[in-house]
Amino acid sequence: DAKTTQPPSMDCAEGRAANLPCNHSTISGNEYVYWYRQIHSQGPQYIIHGLKNNETNEMASLIITEDRKSSTLILPHATLRDTAVYYCIVIETSGSRLTFGEGTQLTVNP
Amino acid sequence: EPEVTQTPSHQVTQMGQEVILRCVPISNHLYFYWYRQILGQKVEFLVSFYNNEISEKSEIFDDQFSVERPDGSNFTLKIRSTKLEDSAMYFCASRTGVHSGANVLTFGAGSRLTVL
């Protein structure tokens, strides 16, 4: 699976958009970009995934660059409950193990 | 919304004792997983289980560990002789068999294991 690089931490004001970047320059054509988050001491939570098109669901939007070497997770109106570690994971859709890295600690401030 | 349920939420045990952590996956899910997270460290894959057998396991999942699906609802992780370094949060997860959701896992809230 391709390696990902994320900033270790980010801050965001409540109500503003949180934009979390992820670099995956070695991604291959059959690998998807998945985003999970982990709120303190809880189990990881699936957020969204995509292959090459931008995706949106009730939680977030995922923007993938045309060359697929990077992506951005967007939380459009961050709340205090969005404070969590966000993981970007690149993986084939074969269902093999998820490998969690260090992720980005997002802190949403009042 | 369907949930993955784990019990106990916290277990304290003496080194060398056997521990069984229990999980009830989402009812129509076909793939089951155990992950663990040592305090302050990354979430680590332990094992995946499908069609009543292990489909993949990590180097962490040695002979001290075993998994079982004893009936149609429970999925258990057994640690035969616990060591201090087994102290961690253990997460169970499950997913459907649908190809498009191949990596969309639903995780439980975790079982915290403390080995003294």
GROMACS .gro file of C-alpha atoms in nm, chain A residues 34 36 38 41-46 49 87 91-102, chain B residues 33 35 37 42-43 45 56-59 89 91 95 99-100 102-105 107-109 112:
model
   46
   34TYR     CA    1  -0.981   0.621   0.272
   36TYR     CA    2  -1.102   0.743   0.920
   38GLN     CA    3  -1.052   0.841   1.609
   41SER     CA    4  -1.001   0.651   2.320
   42GLN     CA    5  -1.289   0.548   2.095
   43GLY     CA    6  -1.279   0.305   1.804
   44PRO     CA    7  -1.183   0.443   1.462
   45GLN     CA    8  -1.474   0.572   1.258
   46TYR     CA    9  -1.502   0.554   0.879
   49HIS     CA   10  -1.332   0.715   0.052
   87TYR     CA   11  -0.615   0.908   0.933
   91ILE     CA   12  -0.528   0.079   0.002
   92GLU     CA   13  -0.650  -0.148  -0.273
   93THR     CA   14  -1.013  -0.232  -0.243
   94SER     CA   15  -0.927  -0.595  -0.188
   95GLY     CA   16  -1.017  -0.572   0.177
   96SER     CA   17  -0.676  -0.640   0.322
   97ARG     CA   18  -0.564  -0.492   0.650
   98LEU     CA   19  -0.601  -0.123   0.721
   99THR     CA   20  -0.269   0.028   0.826
  100PHE     CA   21  -0.311   0.328   1.053
  101GLY     CA   22  -0.030   0.582   1.062
  102GLU     CA   23   0.014   0.872   1.302
  143TYR     CA   24  -1.131  -0.806   1.262
  145TYR     CA   25  -0.708  -0.442   1.616
  147GLN     CA   26  -0.386   0.015   2.040
  152LYS     CA   27  -0.087   0.357   1.663
  153VAL     CA   28  -0.384   0.134   1.597
  155PHE     CA   29  -0.400  -0.484   1.293
  166GLU     CA   30  -0.493  -1.276   0.750
  167LYS     CA   31  -0.291  -1.221   1.066
  168SER     CA   32  -0.011  -0.990   1.168
  169GLU     CA   33   0.322  -1.076   1.326
  199MET     CA   34  -0.724  -0.121   2.398
  201PHE     CA   35  -1.099  -0.303   1.899
  205ARG     CA   36  -1.773  -0.517   0.742
  209HIS     CA   37  -1.689  -0.522  -0.285
  210SER     CA   38  -1.753  -0.149  -0.280
  212ALA     CA   39  -1.424  -0.367   0.115
  213ASN     CA   40  -1.243  -0.130   0.347
  214VAL     CA   41  -1.539   0.031   0.520
  215LEU     CA   42  -1.506  -0.113   0.867
  217PHE     CA   43  -1.538  -0.051   1.486
  218GLY     CA   44  -1.659  -0.119   1.835
  219ALA     CA   45  -1.589   0.108   2.132
  222ARG     CA   46  -0.936  -0.197   2.764
   0.00000   0.00000   0.00000
